[in-house]
PDB file of C-alpha atoms in Angstrom:
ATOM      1  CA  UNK A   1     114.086  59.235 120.289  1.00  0.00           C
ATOM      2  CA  UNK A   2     114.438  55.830 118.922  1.00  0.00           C
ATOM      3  CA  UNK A   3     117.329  54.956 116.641  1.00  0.00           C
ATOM      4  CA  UNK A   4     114.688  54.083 113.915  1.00  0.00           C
ATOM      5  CA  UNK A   5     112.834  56.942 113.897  1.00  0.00           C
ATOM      6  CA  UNK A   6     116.311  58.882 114.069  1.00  0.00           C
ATOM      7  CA  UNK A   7     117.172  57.056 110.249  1.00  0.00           C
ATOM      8  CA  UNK A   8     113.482  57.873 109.205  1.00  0.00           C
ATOM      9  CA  UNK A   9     113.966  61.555 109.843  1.00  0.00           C
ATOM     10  CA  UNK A  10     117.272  61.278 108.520  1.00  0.00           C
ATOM     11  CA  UNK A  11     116.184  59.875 105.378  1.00  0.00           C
ATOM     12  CA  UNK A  12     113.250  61.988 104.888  1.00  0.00           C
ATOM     13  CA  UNK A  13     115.740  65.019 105.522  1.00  0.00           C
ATOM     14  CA  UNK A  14     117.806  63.723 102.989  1.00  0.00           C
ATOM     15  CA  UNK A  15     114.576  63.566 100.266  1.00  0.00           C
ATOM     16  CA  UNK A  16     113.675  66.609 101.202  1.00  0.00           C
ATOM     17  CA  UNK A  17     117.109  68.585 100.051  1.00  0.00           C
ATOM     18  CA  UNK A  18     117.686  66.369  96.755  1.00  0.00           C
ATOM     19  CA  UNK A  19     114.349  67.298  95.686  1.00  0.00           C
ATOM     20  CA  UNK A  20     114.787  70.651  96.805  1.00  0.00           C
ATOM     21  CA  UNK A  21     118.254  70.884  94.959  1.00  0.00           C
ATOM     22  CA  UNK A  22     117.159  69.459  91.977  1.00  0.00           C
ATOM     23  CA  UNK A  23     114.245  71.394  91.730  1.00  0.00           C
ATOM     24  CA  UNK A  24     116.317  74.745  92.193  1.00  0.00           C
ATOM     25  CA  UNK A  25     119.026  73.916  90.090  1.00  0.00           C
ATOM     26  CA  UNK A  26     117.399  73.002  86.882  1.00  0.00           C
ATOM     27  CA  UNK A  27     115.884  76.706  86.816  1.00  0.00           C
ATOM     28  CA  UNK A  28     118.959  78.170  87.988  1.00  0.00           C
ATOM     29  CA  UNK A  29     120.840  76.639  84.977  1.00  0.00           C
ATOM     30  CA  UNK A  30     121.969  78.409  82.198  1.00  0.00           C
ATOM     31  CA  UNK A  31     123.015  78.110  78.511  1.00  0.00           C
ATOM     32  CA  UNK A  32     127.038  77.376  77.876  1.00  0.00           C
ATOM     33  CA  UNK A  33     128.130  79.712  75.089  1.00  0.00           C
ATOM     34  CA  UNK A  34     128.415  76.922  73.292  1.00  0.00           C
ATOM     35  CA  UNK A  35     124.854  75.826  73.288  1.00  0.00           C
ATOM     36  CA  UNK A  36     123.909  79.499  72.512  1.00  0.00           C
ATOM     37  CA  UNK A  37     125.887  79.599  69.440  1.00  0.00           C
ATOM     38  CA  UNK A  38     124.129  76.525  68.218  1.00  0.00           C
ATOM     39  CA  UNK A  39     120.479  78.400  68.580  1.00  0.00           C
ATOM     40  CA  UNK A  40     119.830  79.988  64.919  1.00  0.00           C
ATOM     41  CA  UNK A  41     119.000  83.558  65.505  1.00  0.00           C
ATOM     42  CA  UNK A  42     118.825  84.104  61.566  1.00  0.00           C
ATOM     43  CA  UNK A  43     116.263  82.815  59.402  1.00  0.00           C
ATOM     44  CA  UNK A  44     115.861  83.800  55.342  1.00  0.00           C
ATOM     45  CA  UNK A  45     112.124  83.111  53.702  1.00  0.00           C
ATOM     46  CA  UNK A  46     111.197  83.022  50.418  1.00  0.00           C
ATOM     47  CA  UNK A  47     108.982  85.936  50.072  1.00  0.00           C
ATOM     48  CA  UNK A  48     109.092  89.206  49.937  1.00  0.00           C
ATOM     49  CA  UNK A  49     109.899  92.289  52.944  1.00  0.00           C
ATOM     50  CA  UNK A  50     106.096  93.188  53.061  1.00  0.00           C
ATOM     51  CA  UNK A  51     104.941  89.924  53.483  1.00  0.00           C
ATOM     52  CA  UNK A  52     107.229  88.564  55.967  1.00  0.00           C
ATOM     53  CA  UNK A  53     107.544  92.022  57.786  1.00  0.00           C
ATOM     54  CA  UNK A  54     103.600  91.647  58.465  1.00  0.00           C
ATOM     55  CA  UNK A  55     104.274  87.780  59.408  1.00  0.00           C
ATOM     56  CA  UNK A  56     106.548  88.816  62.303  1.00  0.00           C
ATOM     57  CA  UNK A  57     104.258  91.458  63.637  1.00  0.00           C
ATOM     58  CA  UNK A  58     101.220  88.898  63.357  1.00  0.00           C
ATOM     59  CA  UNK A  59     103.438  86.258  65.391  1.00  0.00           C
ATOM     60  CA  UNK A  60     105.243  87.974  67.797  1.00  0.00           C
ATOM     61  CA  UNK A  61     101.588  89.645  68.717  1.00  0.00           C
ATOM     62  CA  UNK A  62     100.068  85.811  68.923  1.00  0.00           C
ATOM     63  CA  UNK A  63     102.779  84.844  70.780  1.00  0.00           C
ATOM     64  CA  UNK A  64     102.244  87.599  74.098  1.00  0.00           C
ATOM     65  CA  UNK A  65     104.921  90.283  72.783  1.00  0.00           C
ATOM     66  CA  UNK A  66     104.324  93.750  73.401  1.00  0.00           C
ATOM     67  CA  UNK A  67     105.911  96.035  70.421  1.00  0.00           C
ATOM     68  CA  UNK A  68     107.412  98.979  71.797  1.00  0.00           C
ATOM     69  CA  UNK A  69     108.853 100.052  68.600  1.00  0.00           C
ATOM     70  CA  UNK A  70     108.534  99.168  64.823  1.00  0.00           C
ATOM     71  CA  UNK A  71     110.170 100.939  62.007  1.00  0.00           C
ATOM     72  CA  UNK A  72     109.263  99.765  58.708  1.00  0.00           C
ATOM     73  CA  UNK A  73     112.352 101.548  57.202  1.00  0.00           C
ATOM     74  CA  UNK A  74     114.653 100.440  59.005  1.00  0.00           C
ATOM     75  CA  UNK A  75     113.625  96.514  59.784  1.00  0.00           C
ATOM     76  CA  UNK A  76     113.794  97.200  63.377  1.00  0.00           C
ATOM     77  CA  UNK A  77     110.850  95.799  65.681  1.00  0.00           C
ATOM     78  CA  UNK A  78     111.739  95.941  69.438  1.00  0.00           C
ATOM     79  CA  UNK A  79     109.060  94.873  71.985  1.00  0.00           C
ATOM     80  CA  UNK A  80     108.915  94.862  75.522  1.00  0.00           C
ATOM     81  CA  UNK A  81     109.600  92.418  78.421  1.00  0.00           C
ATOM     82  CA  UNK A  82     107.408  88.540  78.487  1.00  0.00           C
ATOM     83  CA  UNK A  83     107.940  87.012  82.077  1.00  0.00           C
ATOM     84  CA  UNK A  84     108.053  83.554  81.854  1.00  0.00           C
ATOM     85  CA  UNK A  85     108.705  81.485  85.166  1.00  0.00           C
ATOM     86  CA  UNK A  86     106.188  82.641  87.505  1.00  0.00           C
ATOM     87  CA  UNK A  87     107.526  86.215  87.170  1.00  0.00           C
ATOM     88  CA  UNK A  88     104.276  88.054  87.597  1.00  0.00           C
ATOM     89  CA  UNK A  89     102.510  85.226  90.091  1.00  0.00           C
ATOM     90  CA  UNK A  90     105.172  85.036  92.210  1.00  0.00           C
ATOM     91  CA  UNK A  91     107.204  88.384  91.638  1.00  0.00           C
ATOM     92  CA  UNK A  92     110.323  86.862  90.772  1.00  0.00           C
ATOM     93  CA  UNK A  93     111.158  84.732  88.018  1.00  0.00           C
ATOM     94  CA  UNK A  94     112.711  84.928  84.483  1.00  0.00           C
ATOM     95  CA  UNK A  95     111.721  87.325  81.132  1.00  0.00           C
ATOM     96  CA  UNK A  96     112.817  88.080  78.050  1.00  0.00           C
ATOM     97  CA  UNK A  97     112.086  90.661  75.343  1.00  0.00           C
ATOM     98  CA  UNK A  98     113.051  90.737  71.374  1.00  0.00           C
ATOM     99  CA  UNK A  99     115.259  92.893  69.071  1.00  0.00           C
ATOM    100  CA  UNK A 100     113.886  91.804  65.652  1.00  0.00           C
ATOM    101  CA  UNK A 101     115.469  93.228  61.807  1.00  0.00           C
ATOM    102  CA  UNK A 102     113.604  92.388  58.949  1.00  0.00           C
ATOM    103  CA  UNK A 103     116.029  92.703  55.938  1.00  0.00           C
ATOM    104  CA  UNK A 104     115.082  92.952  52.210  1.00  0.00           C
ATOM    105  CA  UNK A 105     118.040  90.070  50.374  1.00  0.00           C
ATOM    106  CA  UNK A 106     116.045  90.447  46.877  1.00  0.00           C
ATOM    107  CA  UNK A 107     112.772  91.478  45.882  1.00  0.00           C
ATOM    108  CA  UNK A 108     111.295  87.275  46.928  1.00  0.00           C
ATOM    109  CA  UNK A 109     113.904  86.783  49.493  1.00  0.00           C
ATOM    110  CA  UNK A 110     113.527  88.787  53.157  1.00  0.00           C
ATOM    111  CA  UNK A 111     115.930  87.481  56.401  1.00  0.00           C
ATOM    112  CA  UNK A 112     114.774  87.754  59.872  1.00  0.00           C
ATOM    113  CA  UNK A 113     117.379  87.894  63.019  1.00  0.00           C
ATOM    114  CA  UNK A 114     116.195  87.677  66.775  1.00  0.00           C
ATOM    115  CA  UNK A 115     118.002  88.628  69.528  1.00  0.00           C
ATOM    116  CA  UNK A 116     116.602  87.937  72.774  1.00  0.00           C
ATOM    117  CA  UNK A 117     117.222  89.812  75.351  1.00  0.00           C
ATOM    118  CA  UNK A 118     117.040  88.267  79.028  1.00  0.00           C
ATOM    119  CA  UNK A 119     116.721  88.988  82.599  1.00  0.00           C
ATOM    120  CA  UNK A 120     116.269  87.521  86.464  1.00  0.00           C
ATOM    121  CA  UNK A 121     114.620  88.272  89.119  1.00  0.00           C
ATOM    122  CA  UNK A 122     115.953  86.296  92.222  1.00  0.00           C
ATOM    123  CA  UNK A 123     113.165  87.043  94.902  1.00  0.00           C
ATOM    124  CA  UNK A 124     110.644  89.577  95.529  1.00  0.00           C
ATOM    125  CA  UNK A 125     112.469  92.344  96.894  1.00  0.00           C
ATOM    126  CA  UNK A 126     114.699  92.112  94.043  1.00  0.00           C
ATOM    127  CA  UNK A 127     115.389  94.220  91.241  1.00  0.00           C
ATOM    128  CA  UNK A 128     115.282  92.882  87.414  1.00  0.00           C
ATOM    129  CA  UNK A 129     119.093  91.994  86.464  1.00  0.00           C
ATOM    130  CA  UNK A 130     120.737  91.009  83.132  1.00  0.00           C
ATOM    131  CA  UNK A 131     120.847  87.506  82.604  1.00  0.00           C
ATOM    132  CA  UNK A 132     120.989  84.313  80.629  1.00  0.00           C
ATOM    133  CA  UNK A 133     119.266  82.468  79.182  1.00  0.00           C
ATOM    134  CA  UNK A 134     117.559  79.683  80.572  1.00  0.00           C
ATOM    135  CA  UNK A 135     117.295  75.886  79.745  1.00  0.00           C
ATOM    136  CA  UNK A 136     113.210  76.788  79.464  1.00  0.00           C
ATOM    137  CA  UNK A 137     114.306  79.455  76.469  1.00  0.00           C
ATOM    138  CA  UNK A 138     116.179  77.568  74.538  1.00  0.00           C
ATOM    139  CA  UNK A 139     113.535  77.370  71.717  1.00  0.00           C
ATOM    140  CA  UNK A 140     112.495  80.922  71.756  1.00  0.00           C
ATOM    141  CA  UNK A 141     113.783  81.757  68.045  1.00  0.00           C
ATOM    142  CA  UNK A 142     112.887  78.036  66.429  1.00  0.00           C
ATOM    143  CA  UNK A 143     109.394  78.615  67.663  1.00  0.00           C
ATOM    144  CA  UNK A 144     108.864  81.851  66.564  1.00  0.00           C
ATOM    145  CA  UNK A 145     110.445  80.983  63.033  1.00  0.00           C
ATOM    146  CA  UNK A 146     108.293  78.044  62.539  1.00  0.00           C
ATOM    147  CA  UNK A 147     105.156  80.503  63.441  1.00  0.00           C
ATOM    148  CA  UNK A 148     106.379  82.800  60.818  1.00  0.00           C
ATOM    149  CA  UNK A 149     106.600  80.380  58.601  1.00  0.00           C
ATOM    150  CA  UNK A 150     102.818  79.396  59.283  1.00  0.00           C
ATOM    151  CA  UNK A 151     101.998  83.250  59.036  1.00  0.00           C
ATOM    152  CA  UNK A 152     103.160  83.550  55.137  1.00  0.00           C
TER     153      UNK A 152
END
């Protein structure tokens, strides 16, 4: 083989693994705990448990979320897993489900706390595991506050 064609295939070997690496890495990224203690999981509106406790359930619904659980009483709405990532296309991937508590402050203020939970799936023969979260999650809570916010 010529020397040229040797560079060619050298570059184009070359192209090939940046773009593969830099496609991989960016999903295989995850959140510093210091980035995840910046993300506000807490949220207090102006209105009262009823009315925000029905604005959650309206949201979370809009938004995909399956709720497994809801107890009134007790704040507590728990739903099941969203795949994000190509999870169910390609059977591996990233999802994430949500621990939600409605709390009564007064009878016009109500606070609402989200905690994601997350997990991975690395290929297709492999089981769910606990994970991080992902630079693609990052606004998880923000978005469903602001749609909360729209739902009041």
């Amino acid at each position: 083989m010529a020397t040229w064609k040797k560079i060619i295939l050298l570059f184009l070997m070359c192209g090939v693994a940046i773009l593969s690496y830099a496609c991989a890495s960016s999903d295989y990224r995850m959140v510093t705990e210091q980035g995840e203690q910046k993300i506000e999981k807490t949220k207090t509106y102006n209105k009262d448990f009823v009315t925000v406790w029905s604005a959650v359930l309206k949201t979370i619904t809009l938004k995909g979320y399956a709720v497994v659980n809801q107890d009134k009483d007790t704040g507590i709405i728990s739903t099941e897993f969203l795949e994000t990532r190509g999870a169910s296309l390609y059977k591996f991937g990233y999802r994430h489900k949500l621990n939600i508590l409605v709390e009564k402050q007064s009878n016009s203020t109500t606070q609402v706390t989200i905690k994601p939970t997350f997990q991975i799936k690395l290929n297709y023969k492999a089981q769910w595991k606990l994970g991080r979260r992902r630079p693609h999650q990052v606004d998880i809570e923000k978005n469903i506050f602001a749609e909360i916010k729209k739902h009041l």
